[in-house]
Amino acid sequence: MTASQGVATRSRWSDEAARAAIARWGAAGEQLALRVYTSRLIGEDTDLVLHGGGNTSVKGTFRTLLGDEVECLWVKGSGSSLDKVEPRDFPALDLAYLRRLRALDALSDEEMVNQLRTHLFDASSPNPSVEALLHAFLPHTFVDHSHADAVLVLTNHADGEGLIREALGKRVAILPYIMPGFPLAKAVAEIVERSGEIEGVVLIKHGLFSFGKTAKESYERHVELVAACEALAEKKAAPRTTASVPAARPLAEIAPLLRGLLASDPGESPKRLVMEHRGGREVLAALADASVARLAGTGTLTPDHVIRTKAWPLLVGAGDDLAASVKRFRERYDVYFERAAATKTTKLKKLDSAPRVVLVPGIGALCFGKSKADAIIAADITEHTLRSKWTGERLGGYESLPDGDLFDMEYWSLEQAKLGKAAERVLERQVALVTGAAGAIGRGVCDALAEAGAALVLVDRDEAALAKAVGELEPRFGRGSAIAVVADVSDDAAVRAAFDRACEAFGGVDIVVPNAGIALVRPLAELSGADARRVSDVNYIGVLATLREAERVFRAQGTGGSVIVSASKNVFAPGKDFGAYSASKAAALQIAKIAAIELAPLGVRVNAINADAVFAHGETPSGLWQEVGPDRAKSRGLTMAELEEFYRNRNLLRAKVEAKHVGAAVVFFASGKTPTTGATLPVDGGIAEAFPR
Ligand code: ZN
């Protein structure tokens, strides 16, 4: 249920769950345990907060090492999400000291952060919320803050105050928009002192604070206030229209074009973005409504969304030129930046000017971030934003904060800090497609690519093995970081569909690893044309199909790319009874060299890896060695285990060649650190007769 479908928000407090919370987190104190419990209740409701939005606190006493009992504020740390908080996510602060800060006339953001950090009781705590002083200045034991959709629907309106009064009467105080920080903390404290008996404060175009003596009281007041706002919106909003717009062209076609246009710094190392698409019924209905053209020009629901979605989305109509539309957005952003930056005393560095949300009626919302995780956050915010703006419009007109306020939030150092300053991994922002991904080498390559930060499209014809591979990758690298596409590379249409899936799931592809292959042990005298064709269809024609589709997507994006073909040491050092395999791999390597020549003008590098004697990756055995091994072992009078040892001793370095080594070579080529194309890199421990020549 959602705000637009009636009153959905209600208390989910349960005495039993509260007792369980005390049992689980009671070591940190009963009050903090209950604080964690109701914080999670708020965090789990996406109509209240999304991804790190909102914050909560509790006040009590802290016992120091010397045994002193001092007043303490536990407030949510910056960067954690309410739905997953633990007691350790609530840094403990010297409350008596913080209260005294209220006497100051002004306090810069940097000094505020410094004051908070230097008055922690545990130096290893995370940074307290940017709204920590607001919590400190309020007298109440429990304080809960959300950016509830329903509150934003009413406050992002020309008569926001009137609507809130109508919904909540005298239960709350109402404060016009003030940017978070010291002045807001003081203003909230003052209005609460002047207001007598109230349950909370509504901050226009920002959100709701509620408070109470107990965790339950503050939480239940919070949800009751939100529910009353939902009820009013439901009562007053005009009914929805039910228009629909047909998709002008498929998502798989438009996504790579947009992804290319949104990349910044095209050329040597473009800063790409990864996409998440939302095209559910409600999204399509909102985009089909006549109001969408006006709403697309309005700002975010609450200011802290701006760091995820930019101030406004880009709306692209059916007949619009994509490149011209993106260019116009960038120009608008540049004006927005220059106009606001000119009023500041400090010099600001402009962030990239590309939209993060592209609305395409008939197709949906295409949301972008520097990783799949960031794109998902932008998409979740966008779904709530579309719904809330549309409700606001039906209430008489959605009205956002002016650009200047959104700018202040987007460029606030404390907001940007939430995005983290960790150095980007070498393949972050990129999407990799690997064929034969469920096999031993494929698994090793996928692991290495994911560790380097790439999102993954795993292609294989073995559905069960593929599901297992994705099932192991996703928990390690995040929801949506890897998808499975069942396809046989010898089927042109299936390969095309796999690339389309990649475009629908991530917006496109940057790294392609044609790795699917089959082996066949047979002397030439017994090798039928049908057998040779079967091997060739996968090992050679399959690579050709993969290269062809890769080129199609690379061309649409216009941001270069990298192809790393998994060839074989057999190309240079063939062995008897292995004709079909060696010849097809030789053809694949040759076609890779042609691709290197043909794709260079697109900025695409094509290289190959000749691996040898990779028997398994973890528990995944090599299909090739399952086919070839028994015969080779028999002819040498060895067991399979001895065969592995035999191959190890055969190479110059006496190295055990592993799938992770192939993965490291793929990551090296994909990183583009050297201007190399058309090359073949052996990963075989050194075999003189297989040296590339
Ligand atoms: Zn807030």
XYZ file of C-alpha atoms and ligand atoms in Angstrom:
694
model
C 0.000 0.000 0.000
C 1.160 3.497 -0.698
C 0.122 6.981 0.209
C -1.732 7.409 -3.036
C -3.779 4.297 -2.430
C -5.273 5.468 0.839
C -4.005 5.584 4.373
C -1.265 2.995 4.561
C 0.970 4.175 7.354
C 0.131 2.709 10.713
C 1.961 1.646 13.836
C 3.811 -1.633 13.560
C 4.874 -1.565 17.213
C 4.580 -4.926 18.947
C 5.290 -5.538 22.638
C 6.703 -8.916 21.767
C 9.101 -7.505 19.173
C 10.090 -4.771 21.630
C 10.980 -7.419 24.218
C 12.958 -9.298 21.587
C 14.823 -6.087 20.765
C 15.759 -5.671 24.431
C 16.942 -9.280 24.520
C 19.009 -8.745 21.396
C 20.492 -5.287 21.975
C 19.967 -4.830 25.742
C 23.704 -4.934 26.453
C 23.801 -1.385 25.057
C 21.013 -0.351 27.488
C 17.269 -0.883 27.281
C 16.491 2.599 25.960
C 19.021 2.316 23.129
C 17.724 -1.169 22.293
C 14.217 0.234 21.896
C 15.664 3.152 19.932
C 17.172 0.652 17.501
C 13.874 -1.227 17.308
C 11.652 1.743 16.392
C 14.338 3.233 14.133
C 14.142 0.040 12.130
C 10.341 0.219 12.057
C 10.633 3.652 10.466
C 13.466 2.604 8.170
C 11.603 -0.423 6.868
C 8.702 1.711 5.655
C 9.772 3.176 2.303
C 6.895 5.666 2.423
C 8.681 7.211 5.445
C 12.367 7.169 4.517
C 14.581 5.878 1.720
C 18.208 4.776 1.722
C 19.908 6.641 4.550
C 17.257 9.358 4.856
C 15.884 10.370 8.250
C 17.476 10.073 11.677
C 16.538 9.268 15.256
C 17.943 9.760 18.744
C 17.571 8.969 22.429
C 18.879 10.739 25.525
C 20.094 9.109 28.725
C 23.088 8.798 30.975
C 26.520 7.526 30.108
C 28.875 6.113 32.715
C 32.476 7.145 32.109
C 35.558 5.096 33.008
C 35.864 7.096 36.221
C 32.316 6.227 37.164
C 30.793 9.638 36.458
C 27.182 9.585 35.256
C 26.911 12.167 32.455
C 24.071 13.250 30.191
C 24.307 11.586 26.813
C 22.746 11.845 23.349
C 22.769 8.790 21.124
C 21.997 9.933 17.591
C 22.085 8.015 14.345
C 25.445 8.187 12.606
C 25.742 9.770 9.187
C 25.673 7.274 6.342
C 23.808 4.387 7.987
C 20.293 3.409 6.942
C 17.544 3.298 9.579
C 16.265 -0.107 8.447
C 19.543 -1.813 9.314
C 20.836 0.186 12.300
C 22.543 -1.462 15.253
C 23.432 0.142 18.605
C 26.942 0.862 17.323
C 25.420 3.072 14.581
C 24.361 5.519 17.315
C 27.419 7.512 18.409
C 27.207 8.687 22.044
C 27.788 12.413 22.623
C 28.310 14.735 25.586
C 24.791 16.181 25.705
C 25.367 18.844 28.355
C 28.155 20.340 26.276
C 26.191 20.212 23.009
C 23.262 22.058 24.632
C 25.573 24.922 25.524
C 26.448 25.420 21.852
C 22.968 26.861 21.365
C 24.173 30.100 22.921
C 26.459 30.750 19.956
C 25.317 33.211 17.305
C 26.725 31.153 14.475
C 28.555 27.890 13.930
C 30.065 26.916 10.604
C 29.370 23.450 9.229
C 33.017 22.470 9.525
C 33.180 23.662 13.136
C 29.885 21.894 13.894
C 31.341 18.617 12.641
C 34.460 19.269 14.679
C 32.418 20.008 17.827
C 30.461 16.793 17.359
C 33.546 14.678 16.737
C 35.429 16.109 19.703
C 32.530 15.438 22.065
C 32.023 11.780 21.321
C 32.452 9.305 24.160
C 34.059 6.800 21.803
C 36.631 8.081 19.335
C 35.934 5.224 16.932
C 32.248 6.177 16.488
C 30.911 7.121 13.063
C 30.241 10.830 12.454
C 26.947 11.827 14.101
C 24.062 12.822 11.797
C 24.241 16.302 10.297
C 21.029 16.962 12.237
C 22.581 15.904 15.596
C 22.406 19.370 17.163
C 18.706 19.591 16.341
C 18.198 16.405 18.366
C 20.436 17.740 21.149
C 18.577 21.044 21.506
C 15.172 19.346 21.937
C 14.264 18.419 25.534
C 12.502 15.147 24.640
C 13.974 11.739 25.406
C 13.117 10.253 22.007
C 13.142 12.141 18.693
C 12.201 10.610 15.327
C 12.772 12.290 11.958
C 11.574 11.140 8.541
C 11.016 12.475 5.041
C 7.582 10.848 4.773
C 6.028 10.994 1.320
C 2.665 12.183 2.659
C 4.218 15.081 4.597
C 6.161 16.106 1.497
C 3.060 15.852 -0.702
C 1.310 18.408 1.540
C 4.292 20.687 2.180
C 5.584 20.837 -1.413
C 2.591 22.971 -2.251
C 1.838 26.678 -2.537
C -0.316 26.377 0.619
C 1.786 23.766 2.394
C 1.260 25.317 5.800
C -2.527 25.474 5.345
C -2.706 21.840 4.303
C -0.596 20.708 7.265
C -2.778 22.717 9.646
C -5.837 21.125 8.099
C -4.384 17.627 8.457
C -2.695 17.931 11.854
C -4.306 20.901 13.601
C -2.349 22.080 16.623
C -0.550 18.774 17.131
C 2.548 20.141 15.418
C 4.529 23.316 14.989
C 5.307 24.333 11.393
C 8.601 25.794 10.288
C 9.359 27.220 6.836
C 12.281 25.695 4.982
C 15.690 26.281 6.520
C 18.748 24.378 5.362
C 19.895 21.699 7.855
C 22.716 22.730 10.167
C 23.095 24.993 13.192
C 20.468 27.647 12.265
C 17.783 24.970 11.697
C 18.644 23.297 15.012
C 18.172 26.606 16.835
C 14.966 27.468 14.981
C 13.361 24.104 15.795
C 14.308 24.392 19.479
C 12.815 27.888 19.670
C 9.522 27.009 17.997
C 9.121 23.940 20.213
C 9.649 26.074 23.336
C 7.058 28.582 22.146
C 4.463 25.981 21.143
C 3.400 24.344 24.401
C 2.035 20.823 24.064
C 2.907 19.488 20.626
C 3.808 16.074 19.238
C 6.169 17.181 16.519
C 7.432 19.764 14.060
C 6.773 19.822 10.330
C 9.583 21.315 8.286
C 8.109 22.638 5.056
C 9.534 20.866 1.980
C 11.797 18.753 4.169
C 10.058 16.348 6.554
C 8.697 15.608 10.017
C 10.150 15.454 13.530
C 8.157 13.763 16.263
C 9.104 13.323 19.909
C 8.014 11.545 23.058
C 8.973 10.281 26.477
C 9.260 6.707 25.267
C 10.353 5.018 22.041
C 6.792 3.853 21.510
C 5.242 7.270 22.080
C 7.565 9.092 19.678
C 7.219 6.391 17.014
C 3.445 6.111 17.259
C 2.997 9.868 17.155
C 5.174 9.857 14.057
C 3.115 7.323 12.148
C -0.181 8.848 13.300
C 0.862 12.273 12.037
C 1.918 10.794 8.706
C -1.315 8.807 8.433
C -3.330 11.991 8.999
C -1.431 13.648 6.138
C -2.126 10.627 3.923
C -5.815 10.786 4.776
C -6.044 14.443 3.841
C -4.197 13.950 0.545
C -6.477 11.048 -0.257
C -9.567 13.098 0.519
C -8.579 16.208 -1.404
C -6.631 14.942 -4.429
C -8.489 14.822 -7.728
C -8.831 11.307 -9.129
C -6.066 9.879 -11.262
C -6.283 9.842 -14.999
C -5.673 6.568 -16.803
C -3.910 7.632 -19.973
C -1.288 5.413 -21.537
C 1.500 6.095 -24.001
C 2.939 3.433 -26.295
C 6.715 2.923 -26.177
C 8.215 4.727 -29.163
C 11.167 2.311 -29.243
C 12.393 -0.546 -27.102
C 14.269 0.029 -23.840
C 17.174 -2.074 -25.146
C 17.619 0.403 -27.988
C 17.260 3.663 -26.084
C 19.270 2.668 -22.978
C 22.757 2.376 -24.558
C 22.212 5.606 -26.510
C 21.342 7.440 -23.289
C 24.110 5.774 -21.347
C 26.610 7.000 -23.892
C 25.207 10.531 -23.817
C 25.282 10.635 -20.011
C 28.928 9.599 -19.736
C 31.220 12.459 -18.796
C 34.731 13.109 -20.085
C 34.326 11.028 -23.254
C 37.641 9.986 -24.755
C 40.472 8.189 -22.998
C 38.663 7.251 -19.790
C 34.986 8.211 -19.931
C 33.110 8.435 -16.622
C 30.228 6.088 -17.375
C 27.086 5.489 -15.349
C 25.194 2.261 -14.667
C 21.415 2.114 -15.183
C 18.440 0.782 -13.250
C 15.103 0.795 -15.089
C 11.670 1.091 -13.487
C 8.658 0.565 -15.698
C 5.910 -0.674 -13.415
C 2.261 0.182 -13.953
C 2.293 3.124 -11.563
C 5.436 4.655 -13.095
C 4.023 4.350 -16.615
C 0.695 5.842 -15.522
C 2.397 8.864 -13.941
C 4.530 9.359 -17.061
C 1.464 9.111 -19.314
C -0.353 11.878 -17.443
C -0.456 15.319 -19.021
C 1.124 16.800 -15.865
C 4.455 15.048 -16.503
C 5.844 17.841 -18.680
C 5.399 20.385 -15.887
C 6.431 18.045 -13.071
C 9.664 17.072 -14.824
C 10.757 20.675 -14.455
C 10.228 20.707 -10.694
C 12.742 19.836 -7.991
C 13.164 16.966 -5.551
C 10.686 16.058 -2.798
C 13.171 16.662 -0.009
C 16.551 18.318 -0.451
C 18.783 15.377 0.416
C 17.520 13.455 -2.631
C 19.422 15.907 -4.781
C 22.745 14.117 -4.345
C 21.170 10.959 -5.770
C 18.868 12.224 -8.521
C 20.130 15.756 -9.297
C 17.616 18.554 -8.830
C 15.355 17.519 -11.725
C 14.910 14.602 -14.113
C 15.229 14.757 -17.893
C 11.988 14.094 -19.765
C 12.370 12.630 -23.243
C 9.305 12.473 -25.467
C 8.743 9.971 -28.258
C 9.853 12.270 -31.040
C 12.678 13.999 -29.161
C 16.288 13.899 -30.295
C 18.120 12.231 -27.400
C 21.432 14.003 -27.928
C 19.763 17.416 -28.113
C 17.684 16.679 -25.001
C 20.716 15.657 -22.944
C 22.619 18.691 -24.218
C 19.793 20.986 -23.117
C 19.786 19.352 -19.671
C 23.528 19.859 -19.326
C 23.158 23.507 -20.328
C 20.387 24.019 -17.780
C 22.576 22.396 -15.126
C 25.510 24.620 -16.047
C 23.346 27.728 -15.670
C 22.005 26.413 -12.339
C 25.573 25.910 -11.150
C 27.000 29.188 -12.376
C 24.122 31.268 -11.071
C 24.339 29.799 -7.567
C 28.121 29.468 -7.434
C 28.474 33.182 -8.245
C 26.730 34.031 -4.951
C 29.190 31.997 -2.839
C 32.357 33.262 -1.255
C 34.193 29.942 -1.613
C 35.037 28.599 -5.045
C 33.059 25.441 -5.819
C 34.036 22.718 -8.252
C 31.207 21.812 -10.590
C 29.982 18.216 -10.395
C 29.185 16.465 -13.669
C 26.186 17.935 -15.453
C 24.518 14.717 -16.663
C 21.001 13.820 -15.481
C 20.629 10.851 -13.114
C 16.993 10.221 -13.967
C 15.615 10.098 -17.511
C 11.836 9.809 -17.844
C 10.597 8.251 -21.070
C 6.791 7.986 -21.328
C 5.822 4.509 -22.481
C 9.149 3.057 -21.292
C 9.604 4.236 -17.732
C 12.253 5.824 -15.543
C 15.875 5.153 -16.490
C 17.924 5.894 -13.379
C 21.694 6.147 -13.266
C 24.508 6.020 -10.726
C 28.179 5.246 -10.639
C 27.343 1.704 -9.574
C 24.292 -0.532 -9.759
C 23.727 0.107 -6.045
C 23.655 3.877 -6.617
C 21.344 3.458 -9.615
C 18.935 1.416 -7.473
C 18.892 4.177 -4.830
C 18.138 6.780 -7.506
C 15.395 4.519 -8.895
C 13.727 3.924 -5.515
C 13.713 7.664 -4.859
C 12.341 8.277 -8.350
C 9.403 5.905 -7.892
C 8.377 7.660 -4.661
C 9.001 11.057 -6.229
C 6.834 10.385 -9.287
C 3.981 9.128 -7.152
C 4.195 11.999 -4.663
C 4.565 14.730 -7.289
C 1.579 13.376 -9.144
C -0.496 13.335 -5.954
C 0.667 16.886 -5.244
C -0.356 17.938 -8.715
C -3.836 16.503 -8.143
C -3.955 18.483 -4.903
C -3.695 21.687 -6.876
C -0.041 21.892 -7.863
C 3.266 20.392 -6.752
C 5.808 23.030 -5.779
C 9.417 22.236 -4.932
C 12.131 24.259 -3.267
C 13.744 26.827 -5.541
C 16.936 25.869 -7.376
C 19.106 27.887 -5.000
C 18.108 25.767 -1.980
C 18.580 22.536 -3.908
C 21.982 23.759 -5.028
C 23.020 24.527 -1.448
C 22.170 20.948 -0.517
C 23.810 19.378 -3.574
C 27.040 21.266 -2.928
C 26.941 21.036 0.875
C 30.157 19.332 1.894
C 28.321 17.388 4.600
C 25.946 15.909 1.995
C 28.680 15.046 -0.461
C 30.491 13.308 2.405
C 27.597 10.824 2.541
C 28.559 9.553 -0.890
C 31.916 8.443 0.468
C 35.371 9.380 -0.655
C 36.687 5.871 -1.216
C 38.779 5.614 -4.365
C 36.857 4.060 -7.237
C 37.804 0.555 -8.198
C 39.457 0.132 -11.577
C 36.326 -1.129 -13.408
C 33.713 0.794 -11.422
C 30.965 2.328 -13.617
C 31.456 -0.478 -16.188
C 29.329 -3.412 -17.263
C 30.927 -6.694 -18.323
C 29.321 -9.506 -20.323
C 30.972 -12.915 -20.073
C 29.933 -15.931 -22.146
C 30.548 -19.403 -20.814
C 30.287 -17.614 -17.477
C 29.226 -20.647 -15.451
C 32.308 -22.714 -16.347
C 35.586 -22.788 -14.420
C 37.383 -20.026 -16.343
C 34.149 -18.029 -16.656
C 33.647 -18.112 -12.889
C 37.215 -16.984 -12.269
C 36.835 -14.152 -14.774
C 33.509 -13.032 -13.257
C 34.978 -13.001 -9.743
C 37.882 -10.851 -10.869
C 35.664 -8.433 -12.823
C 33.247 -8.033 -9.900
C 36.106 -7.455 -7.461
C 37.343 -4.737 -9.813
C 33.930 -3.057 -9.550
C 32.176 -4.088 -12.790
C 28.503 -5.050 -12.957
C 28.085 -8.463 -14.582
C 26.007 -10.152 -17.233
C 26.670 -13.881 -17.016
C 25.784 -15.754 -20.188
C 25.788 -19.538 -20.325
C 23.599 -22.297 -21.714
C 23.632 -24.209 -18.402
C 20.740 -22.636 -16.487
C 21.372 -24.355 -13.155
C 25.098 -23.601 -13.111
C 24.340 -20.008 -14.081
C 21.836 -19.567 -11.259
C 24.407 -20.942 -8.834
C 27.081 -18.535 -10.082
C 24.826 -15.465 -9.770
C 23.572 -16.751 -6.418
C 27.134 -16.674 -5.134
C 28.084 -13.324 -6.683
C 25.080 -11.224 -5.630
C 25.459 -11.583 -1.854
C 29.135 -10.621 -2.185
C 28.761 -7.690 -4.552
C 25.250 -6.373 -3.890
C 21.690 -6.669 -5.102
C 21.434 -6.483 -8.870
C 25.223 -6.520 -9.345
C 25.052 -9.646 -11.524
C 22.355 -11.069 -13.788
C 22.047 -14.425 -15.527
C 21.111 -14.822 -19.185
C 20.617 -18.327 -20.511
C 21.848 -18.408 -24.096
C 23.719 -20.663 -26.491
C 26.303 -18.551 -28.316
C 25.879 -20.633 -31.477
C 22.393 -19.118 -31.793
C 22.651 -15.605 -33.283
C 19.236 -14.533 -32.012
C 20.056 -15.717 -28.484
C 23.294 -13.715 -28.469
C 21.459 -10.636 -29.652
C 18.853 -11.134 -26.934
C 21.611 -11.489 -24.318
C 23.044 -8.092 -25.254
C 19.534 -6.615 -25.219
C 19.084 -7.998 -21.691
C 22.352 -6.341 -20.674
C 21.083 -3.029 -22.042
C 17.756 -3.388 -20.230
C 19.388 -4.342 -16.933
C 22.394 -1.989 -16.860
C 22.020 0.374 -19.807
C 24.719 -1.228 -21.937
C 28.002 -3.122 -21.964
C 31.641 -1.980 -21.816
C 33.645 -5.164 -21.391
C 32.919 -8.323 -23.370
C 34.594 -11.653 -22.724
C 33.772 -14.267 -25.389
C 34.719 -17.313 -23.362
C 32.144 -20.012 -24.188
C 33.788 -23.031 -25.747
C 33.393 -26.751 -26.178
C 36.036 -29.448 -26.589
C 36.087 -32.614 -28.635
C 38.772 -35.322 -28.640
C 38.825 -37.039 -32.029
C 41.492 -37.867 -34.620
C 40.919 -36.270 -38.021
C 40.183 -39.637 -39.616
C 37.127 -39.940 -37.388
C 36.109 -36.257 -37.314
C 32.830 -35.806 -39.165
C 31.781 -32.556 -40.723
C 28.866 -32.403 -38.338
C 31.165 -32.723 -35.308
C 33.560 -30.096 -36.635
C 30.670 -27.744 -37.348
C 29.241 -28.253 -33.869
C 32.555 -27.246 -32.256
C 33.077 -24.418 -34.717
C 29.559 -23.079 -34.163
C 30.387 -22.409 -30.512
C 34.131 -21.711 -30.501
C 34.335 -19.624 -33.667
C 30.884 -18.599 -34.925
C 29.830 -17.969 -31.303
C 32.741 -15.556 -30.850
C 31.830 -13.893 -34.128
C 28.221 -13.425 -33.001
C 29.391 -12.039 -29.655
C 31.743 -9.593 -31.379
C 29.009 -8.483 -33.769
C 26.520 -7.731 -30.984
C 29.220 -6.094 -28.859
C 29.995 -3.763 -31.730
C 26.309 -2.860 -32.053
C 26.125 -1.779 -28.398
C 29.561 -0.110 -28.380
C 28.522 1.904 -31.432
C 25.287 3.045 -29.749
C 27.128 4.135 -26.591
C 30.075 5.764 -28.306
C 32.274 5.377 -25.225
C 34.730 2.735 -26.446
C 35.000 -0.674 -24.854
C 37.163 -3.698 -24.380
C 36.881 -7.249 -25.711
C 38.995 -10.046 -24.302
C 38.661 -13.296 -26.231
C 39.431 -16.504 -24.417
C 41.474 -18.382 -27.021
C 43.782 -21.296 -26.249
C 47.396 -22.257 -26.045
C 46.474 -24.831 -28.712
C 46.351 -22.069 -31.320
C 50.142 -21.850 -31.223
C 50.901 -25.337 -29.909
C 48.297 -27.761 -31.255
C 48.024 -31.366 -30.082
C 46.921 -34.525 -31.786
C 43.261 -35.614 -31.694
C 42.277 -32.024 -30.998
C 41.757 -30.724 -34.508
C 38.211 -29.418 -34.273
C 38.986 -27.506 -31.082
C 42.346 -26.074 -32.142
C 41.145 -25.020 -35.575
C 38.026 -23.314 -34.212
C 40.080 -21.484 -31.572
C 42.565 -20.409 -34.236
C 39.663 -19.015 -36.245
C 38.382 -17.203 -33.142
C 41.786 -15.655 -32.533
C 42.039 -14.575 -36.144
C 38.577 -12.992 -36.030
C 39.600 -11.197 -32.822
C 42.520 -9.654 -34.707
C 40.183 -8.518 -37.490
C 37.903 -7.059 -34.797
C 40.882 -5.197 -33.306
C 41.384 -3.522 -36.691
C 37.712 -2.851 -37.399
C 36.718 -1.638 -33.905
C 39.735 0.587 -33.230
C 37.977 3.647 -34.713
C 35.287 3.154 -32.027
C 37.943 3.208 -29.305
C 37.405 -0.494 -28.679
C 40.372 -2.721 -27.829
C 40.285 -6.400 -28.709
C 42.800 -8.731 -27.127
C 43.042 -12.437 -26.399
C 44.174 -14.691 -23.617
C 45.697 -18.097 -24.167
C 45.185 -20.042 -21.003
C 46.335 -23.598 -20.448
C 45.579 -26.321 -17.947
C 42.960 -24.587 -15.802
C 41.322 -27.652 -14.278
C 38.768 -26.008 -12.020
C 37.716 -22.845 -10.196
C 36.791 -23.719 -6.634
C 34.196 -26.433 -6.958
C 33.438 -25.679 -10.614
C 35.273 -28.202 -12.808
C 36.509 -27.252 -16.254
C 34.213 -28.623 -18.970
C 37.164 -28.829 -21.305
C 39.220 -30.947 -18.935
C 36.270 -33.182 -18.193
C 36.192 -33.902 -21.935
C 39.919 -34.063 -22.577
C 41.332 -35.180 -19.251
C 40.461 -38.853 -19.040
C 41.906 -39.546 -22.480
C 45.095 -37.557 -21.826
C 45.532 -39.158 -18.413
C 45.073 -42.640 -19.865
C 47.543 -42.095 -22.683
C 50.166 -41.051 -20.124
C 49.261 -43.696 -17.603
C 48.244 -41.105 -14.995
C 45.251 -40.461 -12.737
C 43.381 -37.132 -13.156
C 45.084 -35.722 -10.060
C 48.472 -36.754 -11.417
C 47.597 -35.208 -14.757
C 47.160 -31.803 -13.129
C 50.575 -32.207 -11.516
C 52.017 -33.312 -14.878
C 50.830 -30.131 -16.573
C 52.149 -28.046 -13.766
C 55.610 -29.541 -14.126
C 55.499 -29.113 -17.892
C 55.456 -25.299 -17.851
C 58.578 -23.189 -17.424
C 57.511 -21.601 -14.144
C 56.074 -24.871 -12.802
C 53.025 -22.803 -11.973
C 49.571 -24.094 -11.221
C 47.486 -22.070 -13.665
C 44.196 -20.970 -12.110
C 41.023 -19.286 -13.341
C 41.812 -16.307 -11.112
C 44.960 -15.749 -13.178
C 42.849 -15.590 -16.335
C 40.549 -13.178 -14.450
C 43.522 -10.974 -13.536
C 44.584 -10.860 -17.200
C 41.037 -9.906 -18.259
C 40.954 -7.111 -15.681
C 44.336 -5.870 -16.878
C 43.184 -5.623 -20.505
C 39.815 -4.135 -19.479
C 41.491 -1.488 -17.338
C 42.917 0.072 -20.495
C 46.139 0.882 -18.662
C 48.221 0.248 -21.776
C 47.282 1.246 -25.346
C 47.177 -2.376 -26.462
C 44.940 -4.030 -29.023
C 45.283 -7.138 -31.196
C 47.534 -8.784 -28.596
C 47.558 -12.299 -27.201
C 48.639 -12.876 -23.624
C 49.525 -16.412 -22.555
C 48.430 -17.443 -19.073
C 50.055 -20.843 -19.012
C 53.122 -20.767 -16.767
C 55.324 -20.463 -19.856
C 55.275 -23.000 -22.667
C 58.036 -22.305 -25.202
C 56.281 -23.878 -28.173
C 53.153 -21.822 -27.412
C 54.893 -18.442 -27.298
C 52.774 -16.098 -29.460
C 54.269 -15.530 -32.852
Zn 15.982 15.498 7.114
